[in-house]
Amino acid sequence: MAFADLDGLTLKNVEQDLFRNIVSLRQGQDLFDDLSDHPEDWRSAINLELAFKPPFYESEQPVIDRPFEDAAHFSAIQFPFDHIGQSRFSAGKFGVWYGSELLETTVYETVYHWQNGLLADAGFQNINDVKIERRVYWVHCEAALVNLLPMAKTWPQLTANDYGDCQFLGNKLHRQGYPGVWTSSARYIGTNAAVFTPKVLSKPRDYCYLTYHRVNGRVNVYRDPDTVWFSI
């Protein structure tokens, strides 16, 4: 079966929570604390912000410390569709959201892209002592995704470092209206969803925070800031 031939492929009915691992600080910031040293001024600024936001942004019980109740949706779901970039299944013409069945899978995937993408692009690929903080969400996915798991051995391109073939496949599926694919991780055991539309994603919830610390050729992963969870 030739690569990207859709005949014989099946759909995977996905109705479950997936892990979404993004760059984020462990501790939140007050958005207006740089304007004044007085908390009452922060509250006034928050109230002004709320007054000029459209109804979609407002809740019946706005939280004073972080009034933007839709922030989780934008961070955990919408961001890759608003900030389109190249990835395994997109050449940069449409956004793709990636989530995993296993938390560990997201760690291996994001450590790889941190080291070979962000750090390498900045010329820091050889730096010894560097950290990054992450935030992991649970996001509910409800979609019939094209199931690529049975093709893992037949189509080794699905996990290759060269994304060209996968981008061709992703463009073909996106153009034909499929919501995404269900596929093997290229970096670890486990399964990833590559989703082409935010319409099938909902209910973002905090799961945990992580810290990656690269030192002496290894990346230590922390859930508790003081305890190494595992190393890569």
Coordinates of N, CA and C in Angstrom, one line a residue, residues 22-133:
I22 N 2.6 22.1 27.2 CA 3.0 23.4 26.6 C 4.0 24.1 27.5
V23 N 4.7 25.1 26.9 CA 5.6 26.0 27.7 C 4.8 26.9 28.6
S24 N 5.1 27.0 29.9 CA 4.4 27.8 30.8 C 5.2 28.0 32.1
L25 N 5.0 29.0 32.8 CA 5.6 29.2 34.1 C 4.8 28.3 35.1
R26 N 5.5 27.9 36.1 CA 4.9 27.1 37.2 C 4.0 28.0 38.0
Q27 N 4.3 29.2 38.3 CA 3.5 30.1 39.1 C 3.0 31.2 38.2
G28 N 1.7 31.5 38.4 CA 1.0 32.6 37.7 C 1.5 33.9 38.1
Q29 N 1.2 34.9 37.2 CA 1.6 36.3 37.6 C 0.3 37.1 37.6
D30 N 0.3 38.1 38.4 CA -0.8 39.1 38.3 C -0.4 40.0 37.1
L31 N -1.4 40.2 36.2 CA -1.1 40.8 35.0 C -0.9 42.3 35.1
F32 N -1.3 42.9 36.2 CA -1.1 44.3 36.4 C -0.2 44.8 37.5
D33 N 0.6 43.8 38.0 CA 1.4 44.2 39.2 C 2.6 45.1 38.8
D34 N 2.8 45.2 37.5 CA 3.9 46.1 37.1 C 3.4 47.6 36.9
L35 N 2.1 47.8 37.1 CA 1.5 49.1 36.9 C 1.5 49.9 38.3
S36 N 1.4 49.1 39.4 CA 1.3 49.7 40.7 C 1.7 48.8 41.7
D37 N 2.1 49.3 42.9 CA 2.5 48.5 44.0 C 1.3 48.1 44.9
H38 N 0.1 48.7 44.6 CA -1.1 48.5 45.5 C -2.1 47.6 44.9
P39 N -2.4 46.5 45.6 CA -3.4 45.5 45.1 C -4.7 46.1 44.7
E40 N -5.2 47.2 45.4 CA -6.5 47.8 45.0 C -6.4 48.4 43.6
D41 N -5.2 48.9 43.2 CA -5.1 49.4 41.8 C -5.1 48.2 40.8
W42 N -4.6 47.0 41.2 CA -4.7 45.9 40.3 C -6.1 45.5 40.1
R43 N -6.9 45.6 41.1 CA -8.4 45.2 41.0 C -9.1 46.2 40.1
S44 N -8.7 47.5 40.2 CA -9.4 48.5 39.4 C -9.0 48.2 37.9
A45 N -7.8 47.9 37.7 CA -7.4 47.6 36.3 C -8.1 46.3 35.7
I46 N -8.3 45.3 36.6 CA -9.0 44.1 36.2 C -10.4 44.4 35.9
N47 N -11.1 45.3 36.7 CA -12.5 45.6 36.5 C -12.6 46.4 35.2
L48 N -11.6 47.3 34.9 CA -11.7 48.0 33.6 C -11.5 47.1 32.4
E49 N -10.6 46.1 32.6 CA -10.4 45.1 31.5 C -11.7 44.3 31.2
L50 N -12.3 43.9 32.3 CA -13.6 43.2 32.2 C -14.7 44.0 31.5
A51 N -14.7 45.3 31.8 CA -15.8 46.2 31.3 C -15.7 46.3 29.8
F52 N -14.5 46.2 29.2 CA -14.3 46.5 27.8 C -14.2 45.2 27.0
K53 N -14.3 44.0 27.7 CA -14.2 42.7 26.9 C -15.6 42.4 26.5
P54 N -15.7 41.7 25.3 CA -17.0 41.2 24.8 C -17.6 40.2 25.8
P55 N -18.9 39.9 25.7 CA -19.5 38.9 26.6 C -18.9 37.6 26.7
F56 N -18.3 37.1 25.6 CA -17.7 35.8 25.6 C -16.6 35.6 26.7
Y57 N -16.0 36.7 27.0 CA -14.9 36.7 28.0 C -15.4 36.7 29.5
E58 N -16.6 37.0 29.7 CA -17.1 37.2 31.0 C -17.7 36.0 31.6
S59 N -17.6 35.8 32.9 CA -18.2 34.7 33.6 C -19.1 35.3 34.6
E60 N -20.0 34.4 35.2 CA -20.9 34.9 36.2 C -20.2 35.1 37.5
Q61 N -19.1 34.5 37.7 CA -18.3 34.7 39.0 C -16.8 34.9 38.6
P62 N -16.5 36.0 38.0 CA -15.1 36.2 37.6 C -14.1 36.1 38.8
V63 N -13.0 35.4 38.6 CA -12.0 35.3 39.6 C -11.1 36.5 39.6
I64 N -11.0 37.2 40.7 CA -10.2 38.4 40.7 C -8.7 38.2 40.3
D65 N -8.1 37.1 40.8 CA -6.7 37.0 40.6 C -6.4 36.7 39.1
R66 N -7.3 36.1 38.4 CA -7.0 35.7 37.0 C -8.4 35.7 36.3
P67 N -8.9 36.9 35.9 CA -10.2 37.0 35.4 C -10.5 36.4 34.1
F68 N -9.5 36.0 33.4 CA -9.7 35.5 32.0 C -10.0 34.0 32.0
E69 N -11.3 33.7 32.2 CA -11.7 32.3 32.3 C -11.5 31.5 31.0
D70 N -11.3 32.2 29.9 CA -11.0 31.5 28.7 C -9.6 31.3 28.4
A71 N -8.7 31.7 29.3 CA -7.3 31.6 29.1 C -6.8 30.1 28.9
A72 N -7.4 29.2 29.6 CA -7.1 27.8 29.5 C -7.4 27.3 28.1
H73 N -8.6 27.8 27.5 CA -9.0 27.3 26.2 C -7.9 27.8 25.2
F74 N -7.5 29.1 25.3 CA -6.6 29.6 24.3 C -5.2 28.9 24.4
S75 N -4.8 28.7 25.7 CA -3.5 28.1 25.9 C -3.4 26.6 25.5
A76 N -4.5 25.9 25.9 CA -4.5 24.4 25.8 C -5.0 24.0 24.5
I77 N -5.8 24.8 23.8 CA -6.5 24.3 22.6 C -6.2 25.2 21.4
Q78 N -6.5 26.5 21.5 CA -6.6 27.4 20.3 C -5.3 27.8 19.8
F79 N -4.2 27.9 20.6 CA -3.0 28.5 20.2 C -2.4 28.0 18.9
P80 N -2.3 26.7 18.7 CA -1.6 26.3 17.4 C -2.5 26.6 16.2
F81 N -3.7 26.9 16.4 CA -4.6 27.2 15.2 C -4.5 28.7 14.9
D82 N -4.1 29.5 15.9 CA -4.0 31.0 15.7 C -2.5 31.3 15.3
H83 N -1.6 30.5 15.7 CA -0.1 30.7 15.5 C 0.4 29.5 14.7
I84 N 0.1 29.5 13.4 CA 0.3 28.4 12.5 C 1.8 28.3 12.2
G85 N 2.3 27.1 12.4 CA 3.7 26.8 12.1 C 3.9 25.4 11.5
Q86 N 5.1 25.1 11.0 CA 5.3 23.8 10.5 C 5.4 22.8 11.6
S87 N 5.0 21.6 11.3 CA 5.0 20.5 12.2 C 5.0 19.2 11.4
R88 N 4.9 18.0 12.1 CA 5.0 16.8 11.4 C 3.9 16.6 10.4
F89 N 2.7 17.1 10.6 CA 1.6 16.9 9.7 C 1.1 18.2 9.0
S90 N 1.9 19.2 9.1 CA 1.5 20.5 8.4 C 2.8 21.2 8.0
A91 N 2.7 21.6 6.7 CA 3.9 22.4 6.2 C 3.7 23.9 6.5
G92 N 2.8 24.2 7.3 CA 2.6 25.6 7.7 C 1.4 26.3 7.1
K93 N 0.5 25.6 6.4 CA -0.6 26.1 5.8 C -1.9 26.0 6.7
F94 N -1.8 25.2 7.7 CA -2.9 25.1 8.6 C -2.4 24.6 10.0
G95 N -3.1 24.9 11.0 CA -2.6 24.6 12.4 C -3.0 23.1 12.7
V96 N -2.1 22.6 13.6 CA -2.3 21.2 14.1 C -2.1 21.2 15.6
W97 N -3.0 20.6 16.3 CA -2.9 20.4 17.8 C -2.4 19.0 18.0
Y98 N -1.4 18.9 18.9 CA -0.9 17.5 19.2 C -1.2 17.2 20.7
G99 N -1.7 16.0 20.9 CA -1.9 15.5 22.3 C -1.6 14.1 22.4
S100 N -1.4 13.6 23.6 CA -0.9 12.2 23.8 C -1.8 11.4 24.8
E101 N -1.9 10.1 24.6 CA -2.6 9.3 25.6 C -1.8 9.2 26.9
L102 N -0.5 9.2 26.9 CA 0.3 9.1 28.1 C 1.0 10.4 28.3
L103 N 1.1 10.7 29.6 CA 1.9 11.9 30.0 C 3.4 11.7 29.6
E104 N 3.9 10.6 29.8 CA 5.3 10.3 29.5 C 5.6 10.6 28.0
T105 N 4.7 10.2 27.2 CA 4.9 10.5 25.7 C 5.0 11.9 25.4
T106 N 4.2 12.8 26.1 CA 4.3 14.2 25.9 C 5.7 14.7 26.3
V107 N 6.2 14.1 27.4 CA 7.5 14.6 27.9 C 8.6 14.3 26.9
Y108 N 8.7 13.0 26.4 CA 9.7 12.7 25.4 C 9.6 13.5 24.1
E109 N 8.3 13.7 23.7 CA 8.1 14.5 22.5 C 8.6 15.9 22.7
T110 N 8.2 16.6 23.8 CA 8.5 18.0 24.0 C 10.0 18.2 24.3
V111 N 10.6 17.2 25.0 CA 12.1 17.3 25.3 C 12.8 17.3 24.0
Y112 N 12.4 16.4 23.1 CA 13.1 16.3 21.8 C 13.0 17.7 21.0
H113 N 11.8 18.2 21.0 CA 11.6 19.4 20.2 C 12.2 20.6 20.9
W114 N 12.3 20.6 22.2 CA 13.0 21.7 23.0 C 14.4 21.7 22.6
Q115 N 15.1 20.5 22.6 CA 16.5 20.5 22.4 C 16.8 20.7 20.9
N116 N 16.1 20.1 20.0 CA 16.4 20.1 18.6 C 15.7 21.2 17.8
G117 N 14.8 21.9 18.5 CA 14.1 23.1 17.9 C 14.5 24.4 18.6
L118 N 13.9 24.6 19.7 CA 14.0 25.9 20.4 C 15.5 26.2 20.7
L119 N 16.2 25.3 21.4 CA 17.6 25.5 21.8 C 18.5 25.5 20.6
A120 N 18.3 24.6 19.7 CA 19.1 24.6 18.5 C 19.0 25.8 17.6
D121 N 17.7 26.3 17.5 CA 17.5 27.5 16.7 C 18.1 28.7 17.3
A122 N 18.2 28.7 18.6 CA 18.8 29.9 19.3 C 20.4 29.7 19.4
G123 N 20.9 28.6 18.9 CA 22.3 28.4 19.0 C 22.8 27.9 20.4
F124 N 21.9 27.4 21.2 CA 22.2 26.9 22.5 C 22.2 25.4 22.6
Q125 N 22.4 24.7 21.5 CA 22.4 23.2 21.5 C 23.5 22.6 22.3
N126 N 24.5 23.4 22.6 CA 25.6 22.8 23.4 C 25.7 23.4 24.8
I127 N 24.7 24.2 25.2 CA 24.7 24.8 26.5 C 24.5 23.7 27.5
N128 N 25.1 23.7 28.7 CA 25.1 22.6 29.6 C 24.0 22.7 30.7
D129 N 23.7 23.9 31.2 CA 22.8 24.1 32.3 C 21.7 25.0 31.9
V130 N 20.6 24.4 31.5 CA 19.4 25.2 31.0 C 18.1 24.6 31.5
K131 N 17.1 25.4 31.8 CA 15.8 24.9 32.2 C 14.7 25.5 31.4
I132 N 13.6 24.7 31.4 CA 12.4 25.3 30.9 C 11.2 24.7 31.7
E133 N 10.2 25.5 31.9 CA 9.0 25.1 32.7 C 7.9 24.8 31.7

